[in-house]
XYZ file of C-alpha atoms in Angstrom:
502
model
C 37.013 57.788 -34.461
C 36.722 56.020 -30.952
C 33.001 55.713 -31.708
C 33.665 54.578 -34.928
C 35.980 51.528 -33.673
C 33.252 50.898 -30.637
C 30.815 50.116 -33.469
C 32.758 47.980 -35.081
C 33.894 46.144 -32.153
C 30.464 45.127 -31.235
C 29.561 43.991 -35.305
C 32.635 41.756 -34.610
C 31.180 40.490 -31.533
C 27.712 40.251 -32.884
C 28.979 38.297 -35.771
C 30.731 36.021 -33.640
C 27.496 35.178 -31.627
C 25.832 34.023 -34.774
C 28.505 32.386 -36.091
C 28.746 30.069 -32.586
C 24.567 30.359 -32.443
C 25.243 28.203 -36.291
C 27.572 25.796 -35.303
C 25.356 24.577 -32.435
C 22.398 24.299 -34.102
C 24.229 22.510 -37.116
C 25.342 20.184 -34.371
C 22.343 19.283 -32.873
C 20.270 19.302 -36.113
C 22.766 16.776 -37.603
C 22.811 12.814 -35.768
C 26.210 11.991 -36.965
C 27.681 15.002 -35.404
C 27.552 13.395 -31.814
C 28.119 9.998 -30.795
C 28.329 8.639 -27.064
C 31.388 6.561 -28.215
C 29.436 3.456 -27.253
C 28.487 1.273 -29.814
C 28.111 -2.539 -30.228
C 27.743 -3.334 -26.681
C 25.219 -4.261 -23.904
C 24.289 -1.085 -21.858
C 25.653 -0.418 -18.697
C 22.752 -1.042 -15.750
C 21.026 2.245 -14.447
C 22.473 3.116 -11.060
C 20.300 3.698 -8.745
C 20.913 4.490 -4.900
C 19.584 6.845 -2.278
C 20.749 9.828 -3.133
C 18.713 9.373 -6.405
C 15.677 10.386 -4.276
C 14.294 13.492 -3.563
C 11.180 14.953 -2.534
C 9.372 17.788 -3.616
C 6.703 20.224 -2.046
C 3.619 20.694 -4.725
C 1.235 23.651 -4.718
C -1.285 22.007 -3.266
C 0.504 20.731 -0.337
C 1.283 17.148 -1.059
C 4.563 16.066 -1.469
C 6.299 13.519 -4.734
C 9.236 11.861 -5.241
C 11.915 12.476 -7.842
C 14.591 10.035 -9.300
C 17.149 10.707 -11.022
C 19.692 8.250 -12.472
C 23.532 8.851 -13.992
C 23.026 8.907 -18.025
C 23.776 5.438 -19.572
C 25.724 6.499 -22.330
C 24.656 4.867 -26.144
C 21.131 4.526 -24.517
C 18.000 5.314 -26.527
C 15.634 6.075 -23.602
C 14.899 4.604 -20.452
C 11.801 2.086 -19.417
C 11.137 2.635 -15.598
C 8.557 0.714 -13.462
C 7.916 2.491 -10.161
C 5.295 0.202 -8.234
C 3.917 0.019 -4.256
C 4.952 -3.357 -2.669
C 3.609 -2.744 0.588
C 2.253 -5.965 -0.089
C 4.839 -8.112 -1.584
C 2.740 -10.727 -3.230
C 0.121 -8.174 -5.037
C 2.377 -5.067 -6.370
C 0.341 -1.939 -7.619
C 2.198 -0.066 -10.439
C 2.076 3.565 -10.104
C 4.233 3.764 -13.389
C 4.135 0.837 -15.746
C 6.897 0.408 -18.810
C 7.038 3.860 -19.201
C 9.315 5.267 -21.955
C 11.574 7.987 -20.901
C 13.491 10.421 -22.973
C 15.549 12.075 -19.940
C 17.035 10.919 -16.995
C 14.262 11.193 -14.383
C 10.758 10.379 -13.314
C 8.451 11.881 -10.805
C 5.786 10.223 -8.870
C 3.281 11.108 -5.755
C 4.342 10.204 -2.353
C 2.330 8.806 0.099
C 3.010 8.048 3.893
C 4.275 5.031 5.456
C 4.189 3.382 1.624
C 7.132 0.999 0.576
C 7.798 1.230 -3.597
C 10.350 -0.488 -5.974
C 11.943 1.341 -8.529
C 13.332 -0.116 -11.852
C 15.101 1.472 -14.774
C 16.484 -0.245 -18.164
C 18.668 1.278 -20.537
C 16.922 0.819 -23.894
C 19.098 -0.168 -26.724
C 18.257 0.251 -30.447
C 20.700 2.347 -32.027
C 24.505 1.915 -32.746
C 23.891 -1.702 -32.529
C 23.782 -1.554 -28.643
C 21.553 -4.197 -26.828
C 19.682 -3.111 -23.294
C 20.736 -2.993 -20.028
C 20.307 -4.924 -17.252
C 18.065 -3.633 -14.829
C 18.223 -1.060 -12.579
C 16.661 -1.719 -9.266
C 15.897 -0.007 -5.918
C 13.391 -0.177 -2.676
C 12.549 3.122 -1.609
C 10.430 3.601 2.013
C 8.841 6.295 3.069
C 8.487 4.906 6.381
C 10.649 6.360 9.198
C 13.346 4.363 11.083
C 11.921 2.476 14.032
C 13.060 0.480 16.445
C 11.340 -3.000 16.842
C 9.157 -4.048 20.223
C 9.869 -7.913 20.613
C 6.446 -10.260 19.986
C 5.150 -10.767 23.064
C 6.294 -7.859 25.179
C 4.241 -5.556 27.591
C 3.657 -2.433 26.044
C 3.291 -0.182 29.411
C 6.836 -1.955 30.429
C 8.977 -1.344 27.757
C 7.731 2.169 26.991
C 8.095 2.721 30.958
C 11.855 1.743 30.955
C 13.050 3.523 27.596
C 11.590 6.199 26.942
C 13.376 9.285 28.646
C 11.760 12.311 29.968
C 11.878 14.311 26.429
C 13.420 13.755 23.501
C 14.171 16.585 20.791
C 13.441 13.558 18.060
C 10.205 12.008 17.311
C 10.024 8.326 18.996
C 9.059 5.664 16.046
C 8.356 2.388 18.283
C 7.438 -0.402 15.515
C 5.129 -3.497 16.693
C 5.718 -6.717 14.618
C 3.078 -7.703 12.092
C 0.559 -10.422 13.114
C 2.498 -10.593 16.603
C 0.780 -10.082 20.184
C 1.360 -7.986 22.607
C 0.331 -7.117 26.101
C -0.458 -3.844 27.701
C -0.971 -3.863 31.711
C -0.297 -1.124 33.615
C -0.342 2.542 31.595
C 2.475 3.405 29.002
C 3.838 6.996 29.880
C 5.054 8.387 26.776
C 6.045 11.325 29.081
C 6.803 14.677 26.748
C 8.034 12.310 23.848
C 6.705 12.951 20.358
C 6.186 9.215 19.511
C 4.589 6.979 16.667
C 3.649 3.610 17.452
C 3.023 1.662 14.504
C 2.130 -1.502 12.962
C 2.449 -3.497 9.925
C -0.092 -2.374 7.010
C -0.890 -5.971 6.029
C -0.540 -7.985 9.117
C -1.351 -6.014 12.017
C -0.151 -6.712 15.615
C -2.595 -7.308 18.208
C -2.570 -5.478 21.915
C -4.295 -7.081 24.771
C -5.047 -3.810 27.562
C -5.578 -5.710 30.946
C -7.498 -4.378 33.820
C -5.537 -1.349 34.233
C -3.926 -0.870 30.648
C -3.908 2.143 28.516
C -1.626 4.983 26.446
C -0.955 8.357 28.676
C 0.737 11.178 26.180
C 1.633 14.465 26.490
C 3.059 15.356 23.366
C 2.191 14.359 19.563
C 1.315 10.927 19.078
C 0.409 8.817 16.266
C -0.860 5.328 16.359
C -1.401 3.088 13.497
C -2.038 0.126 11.634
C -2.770 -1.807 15.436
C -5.563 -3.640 16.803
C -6.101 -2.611 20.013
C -8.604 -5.447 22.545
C -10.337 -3.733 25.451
C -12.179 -6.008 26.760
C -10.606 -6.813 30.194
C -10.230 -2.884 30.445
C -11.506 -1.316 33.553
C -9.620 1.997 34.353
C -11.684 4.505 35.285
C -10.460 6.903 31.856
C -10.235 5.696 28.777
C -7.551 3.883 25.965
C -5.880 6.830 25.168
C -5.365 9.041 27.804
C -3.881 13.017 28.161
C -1.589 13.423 31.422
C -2.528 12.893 34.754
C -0.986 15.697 36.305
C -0.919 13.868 39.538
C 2.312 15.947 41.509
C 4.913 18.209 41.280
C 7.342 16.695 39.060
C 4.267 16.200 36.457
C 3.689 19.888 36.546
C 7.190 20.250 36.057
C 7.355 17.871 33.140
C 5.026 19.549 31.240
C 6.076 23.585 32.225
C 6.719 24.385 28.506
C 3.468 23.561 26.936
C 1.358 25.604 29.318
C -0.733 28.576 27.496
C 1.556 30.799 28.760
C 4.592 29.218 27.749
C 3.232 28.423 24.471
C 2.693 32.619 23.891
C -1.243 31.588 23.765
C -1.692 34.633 26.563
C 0.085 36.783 25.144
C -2.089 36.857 21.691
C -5.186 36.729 23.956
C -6.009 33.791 26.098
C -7.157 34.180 29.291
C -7.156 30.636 31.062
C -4.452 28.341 31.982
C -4.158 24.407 30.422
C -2.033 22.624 29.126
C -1.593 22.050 25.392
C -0.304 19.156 22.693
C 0.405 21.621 19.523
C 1.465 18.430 17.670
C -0.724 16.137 16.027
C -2.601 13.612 17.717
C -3.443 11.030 15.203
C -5.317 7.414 15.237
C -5.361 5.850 12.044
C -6.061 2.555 10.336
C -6.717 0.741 14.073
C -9.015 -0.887 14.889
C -10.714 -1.145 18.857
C -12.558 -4.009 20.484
C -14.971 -3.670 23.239
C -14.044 -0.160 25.003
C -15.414 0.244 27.796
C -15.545 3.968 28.137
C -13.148 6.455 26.555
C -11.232 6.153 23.235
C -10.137 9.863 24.205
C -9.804 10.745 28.300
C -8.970 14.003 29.356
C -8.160 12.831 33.043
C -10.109 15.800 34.158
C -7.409 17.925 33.513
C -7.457 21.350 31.513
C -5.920 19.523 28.278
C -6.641 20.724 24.676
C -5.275 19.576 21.598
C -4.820 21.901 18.723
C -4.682 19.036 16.176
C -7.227 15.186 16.644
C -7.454 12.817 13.985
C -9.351 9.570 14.234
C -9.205 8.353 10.302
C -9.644 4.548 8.548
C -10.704 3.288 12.376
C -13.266 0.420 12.876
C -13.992 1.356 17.063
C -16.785 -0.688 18.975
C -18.047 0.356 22.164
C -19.120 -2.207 25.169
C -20.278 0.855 26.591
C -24.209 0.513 28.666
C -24.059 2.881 31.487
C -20.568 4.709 31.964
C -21.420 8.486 31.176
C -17.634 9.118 29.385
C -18.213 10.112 26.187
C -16.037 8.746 23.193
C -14.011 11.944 23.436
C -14.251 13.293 26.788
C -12.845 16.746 27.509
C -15.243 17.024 30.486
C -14.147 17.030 33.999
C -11.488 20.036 34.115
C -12.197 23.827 33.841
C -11.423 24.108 30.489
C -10.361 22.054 27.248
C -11.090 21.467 23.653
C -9.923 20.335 20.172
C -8.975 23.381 18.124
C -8.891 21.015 14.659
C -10.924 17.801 14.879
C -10.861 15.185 12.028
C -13.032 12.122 11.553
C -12.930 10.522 8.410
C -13.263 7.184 7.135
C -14.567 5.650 10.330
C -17.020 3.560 12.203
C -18.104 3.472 15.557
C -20.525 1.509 16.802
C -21.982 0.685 20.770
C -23.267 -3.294 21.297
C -25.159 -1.750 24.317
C -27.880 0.920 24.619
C -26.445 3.836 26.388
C -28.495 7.288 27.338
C -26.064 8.213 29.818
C -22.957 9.241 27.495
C -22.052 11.407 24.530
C -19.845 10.731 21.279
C -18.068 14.458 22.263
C -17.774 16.604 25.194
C -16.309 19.555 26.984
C -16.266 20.703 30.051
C -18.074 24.384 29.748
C -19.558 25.892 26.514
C -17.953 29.344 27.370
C -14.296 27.704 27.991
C -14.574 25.820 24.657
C -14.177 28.834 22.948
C -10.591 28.690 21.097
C -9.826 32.279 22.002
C -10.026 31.321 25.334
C -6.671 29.004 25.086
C -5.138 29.504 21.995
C -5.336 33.340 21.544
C -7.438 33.215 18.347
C -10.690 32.152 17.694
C -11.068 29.732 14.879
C -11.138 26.160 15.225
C -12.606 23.367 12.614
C -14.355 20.008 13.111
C -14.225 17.850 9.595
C -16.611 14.796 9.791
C -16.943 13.003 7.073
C -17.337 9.519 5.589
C -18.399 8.382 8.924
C -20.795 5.292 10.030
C -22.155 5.999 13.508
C -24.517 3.714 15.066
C -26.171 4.037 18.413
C -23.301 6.550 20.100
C -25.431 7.088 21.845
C -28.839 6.593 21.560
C -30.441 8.625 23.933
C -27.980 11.140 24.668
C -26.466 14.677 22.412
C -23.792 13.525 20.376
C -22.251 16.332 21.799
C -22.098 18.678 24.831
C -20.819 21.971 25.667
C -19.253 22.869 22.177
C -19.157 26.654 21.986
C -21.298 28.395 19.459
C -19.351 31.429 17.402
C -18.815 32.193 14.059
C -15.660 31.822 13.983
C -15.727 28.021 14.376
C -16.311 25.813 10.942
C -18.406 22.865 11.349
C -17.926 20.188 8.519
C -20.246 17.513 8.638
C -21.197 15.555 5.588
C -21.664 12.245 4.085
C -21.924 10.452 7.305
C -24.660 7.957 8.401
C -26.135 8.388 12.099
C -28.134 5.128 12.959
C -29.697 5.242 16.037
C -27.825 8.075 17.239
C -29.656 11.223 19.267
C -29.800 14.778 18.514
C -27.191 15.350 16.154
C -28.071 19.073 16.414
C -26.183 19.808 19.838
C -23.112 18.818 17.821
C -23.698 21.300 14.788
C -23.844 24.279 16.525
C -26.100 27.501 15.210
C -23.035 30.378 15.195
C -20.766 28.391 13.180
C -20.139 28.335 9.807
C -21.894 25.120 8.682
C -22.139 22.740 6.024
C -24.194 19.422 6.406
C -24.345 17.333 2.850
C -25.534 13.642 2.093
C -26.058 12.254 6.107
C -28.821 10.403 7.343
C -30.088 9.280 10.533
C -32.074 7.277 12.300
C -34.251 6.993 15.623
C -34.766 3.515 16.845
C -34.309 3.951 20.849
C -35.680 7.229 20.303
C -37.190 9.302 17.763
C -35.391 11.548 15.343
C -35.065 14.964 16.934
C -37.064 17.555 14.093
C -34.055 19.935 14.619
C -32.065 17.091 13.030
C -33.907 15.977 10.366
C -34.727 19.617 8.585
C -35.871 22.051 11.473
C -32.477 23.506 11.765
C -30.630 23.725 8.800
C -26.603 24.695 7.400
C -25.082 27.885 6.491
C -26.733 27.294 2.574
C -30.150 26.151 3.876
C -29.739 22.177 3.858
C -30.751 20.233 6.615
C -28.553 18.394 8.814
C -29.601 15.409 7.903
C -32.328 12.965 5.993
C -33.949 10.747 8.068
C -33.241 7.287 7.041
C -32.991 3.755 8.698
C -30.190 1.285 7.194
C -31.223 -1.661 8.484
C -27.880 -2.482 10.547
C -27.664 -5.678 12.117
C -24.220 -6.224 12.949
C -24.148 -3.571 15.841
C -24.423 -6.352 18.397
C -21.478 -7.879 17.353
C -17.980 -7.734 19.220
C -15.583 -6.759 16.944
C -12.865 -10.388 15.512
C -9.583 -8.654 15.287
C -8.304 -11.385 13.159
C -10.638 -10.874 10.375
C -11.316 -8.475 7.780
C -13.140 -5.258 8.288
C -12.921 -6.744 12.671
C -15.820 -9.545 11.079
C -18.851 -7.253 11.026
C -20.735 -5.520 7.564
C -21.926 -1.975 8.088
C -23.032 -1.512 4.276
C -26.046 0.900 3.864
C -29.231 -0.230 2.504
C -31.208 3.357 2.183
C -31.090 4.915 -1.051
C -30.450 8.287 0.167
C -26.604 6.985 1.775
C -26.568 4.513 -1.293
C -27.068 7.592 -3.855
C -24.463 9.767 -2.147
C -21.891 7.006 -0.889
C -22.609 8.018 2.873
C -20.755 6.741 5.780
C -17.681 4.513 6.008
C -16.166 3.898 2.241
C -15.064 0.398 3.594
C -18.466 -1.264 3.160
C -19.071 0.285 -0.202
C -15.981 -1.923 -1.425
């Protein structure tokens, strides 16, 4: 009997389901079952405010933005606009009169990018008439505080930046101003960016003893920077000088043994930036020696990035390289990135290299950081005569555990790339050229030593540059000069700087 009533209790139940599985279908199969109870009327306006914006992590690592706006009752859909105004007077649509069913859109997100968001209620139905619209500016710039026009860099960084801060420093210049940089701004163990305006960028004077000392993550970006009464023995951008005591002190926690670096392995003692060091869309007139100046201390950096740079050299006779590591006991650049750069010299120079470290042996990543891979990505890069008669690069160590990336770059006038591609490493060299006008092309570099698949590191090739005598005009367009390739080899495969293929 109990079994009996257990059966039918759950044929009541199951009946009940499908009974309430009936109705709802009925109800959404039939129009006139539902009605927003707004009818006859204009719609109300989207509302649209910050906490309609989230972001989102996709698989492959980049991040978008979705908005999501309260449902407009009585509306039959939504048009949205979503478009970048970095540049006010020229918008670029991203999403253009799109038609939405639900109450949301999705779109990429991309750094330091300003975009206006619009939404309409669409009418249609129920004799409701649309909305009006819906609007909001979304940044995906971070908060910043403004450096007056006209101020000296090294001065105001020197009296407010503490010691260390546990928040990342956003120092904004104003765009098309100019600014002054005497002495050397000590950024001390702050994380700091220091940026520009996309469209209109500021311009910093460096006088005779100007510059940028870090110890911590730094980004720079959308700035021209003017060199040319520069005369500092290091260079514009310069790792700690370690000069006493209290230095030491300062910078106690980012040691390789503080860091843990010893205890996975390491065996030598340096100091270490684990955050990113990044120069982007700047541009450099007449540097003297260093972009990159190790002070002849043991610094390494775990992540470099030069990317979107236009940097020209008034380098003839100083032996510091572009990136000079060299000096110290140890030191390196555990991930290097170039990309979307040109760097060019307006003097001959056999006395320097484009990259170097102090010791081979020392530059092996194991030897700071505890394991032993590191990566150099160059790519998209115009090089022309740095340097001419020197190795583009010295004292890189030479395992397999290192992964050398070197493709679609042009070398013009620039000697023995080989030293920089080193034999051990995993290497791939696709689409460069070079050139030997100061000196000849090295055979090693033009198919005698080859990459990990068998190409060679490069075709030889002359472009025909002209412009490489020219000091950059940091109030013009691209700083005034024209790097565009004329050899079919860089033509076919879209070698070197993307800027003059535009």
């Amino acid at each position: 009997m109990r079994r009996k009533k257990e059966v039918l209790r759950s044929g009541l139940i199951s009946l009940a389901i499908c009974a309430l599985l009936a109705s709802c279908n009925q109800g959404f199969d039939n129009d006139e079952s539902f009605s927003s109870g707004v009818s006859n009327s204009v719609l109300e306006t989207p509302a649209l405010d910050a906490n309609c914006f989230t972001t989102l992590t996709n698989s492959d690592g980049t991040e978008s933005v979705k908005v999501t706006w309260p449902v407009v009752y009585g509306a039959n859909g939504y048009s949205v606009n979503v478009s970048r105004v970095d540049n006010p007077a020229s918008p670029e649509k991203i999403i253009g009169d799109s038609i939405v069913d639900g109450c949301s859109v999705t779109f990429l997100k991309e750094e330091d990018t300003k975009y206006r968001i619009t939404v309409l209620a669409l009418g249609g139905k129920d004799g409701n008439t649309d909305s009006e619209t819906g609007r909001y500016d979304y940044s995906t710039y971070l908060p910043a505080t403004l450096i007056p026009e006209g101020t000296d860099i090294a001065d105001y960084i020197n009296s407010n930046l503490p010691n260390s801060s546990s928040e990342e420093q956003v120092f904004e210049l104003k765009g098309g101003a100019e600014y002054t940089m005497n002495s050397l701004a000590n950024f001390k163990m702050n994380k700091v960016t220091l940026r520009g305006d996309k469209n209109s960028r500021a311009i910093i004077k460096v006088g005779e003893n100007g510059g940028f000392m870090i110890h911590a993550g730094f980004k720079m970006k959308y700035i021209n920077v003017d060199c040319t009464d520069m005369t500092a023995e290091g260079g514009i951008l310069g790792l700690g000088k370690l000069e006493n005591a209290a230095d030491s002190a300062m910078c106690a926690s980012i040691t390789t043994e503080a860091l843990g670096y010893k205890a996975l392995g390491a065996n030598q003692d340096g100091y270490v930036i684990v955050d990113p060091v990044v120069i982007q869309d700047c541009n450099f007139k007449n540097v003297p020696k260093s972009l990159l100046y190790g002070n002849k201390k043991n610094w390494s950096l775990y992540d470099f990035r030069i990317t979107g740079c236009i940097v020209q050299l008034n380098n003839a006779g100083s032996s510091n390289s572009v990136l000079h590591l060299q000096g110290a006991s140890n030191g390196l650049i555990k991930n290097c990135t170039l990309r979307n750069n040109t760097f060019y010299n307006v003097q001959e120079n056999s006395s320097a290299y484009f990259l170097r470290y102090s010791n081979s042996s020392n530059a092996q990543p194991k030897k700071i950081f505890g394991d032993a891979k590191a990566s150099y990505v160059i790519e998209h890069n115009t090089f022309c005569r740095t340097m001419t008669g020197k190795d583009f690069a010295n004292n890189l160590a030479n395992t397999n555990t290192i992964t050398t990336y070197c493709c679609y770059n042009i070398f013009e006038d620039v000697f023995r790339l080989y030293q920089f591609v080193q034999t051990q490493t995993v290497r791939t060299t696709i689409g460069n050229t070079i050139s030997g006008i100061t000196n000849a092309v090295n055979s090693n570099d033009n198919g005698g030593r080859k990459d990990s698949n068998g190409n060679p590191l490069a075709t030889e090739e002359v472009q025909g540059f002209t412009d490489w005598s020219k000091e950059l005009d940091l109030t013009a367009t691209n700083g005034g000069v024209d790097f565009t390739p004329t050899g079919s080899v860089a033509k076919q495969n879209k070698s070197g700087d993307p800027r003059w293929y535009k």
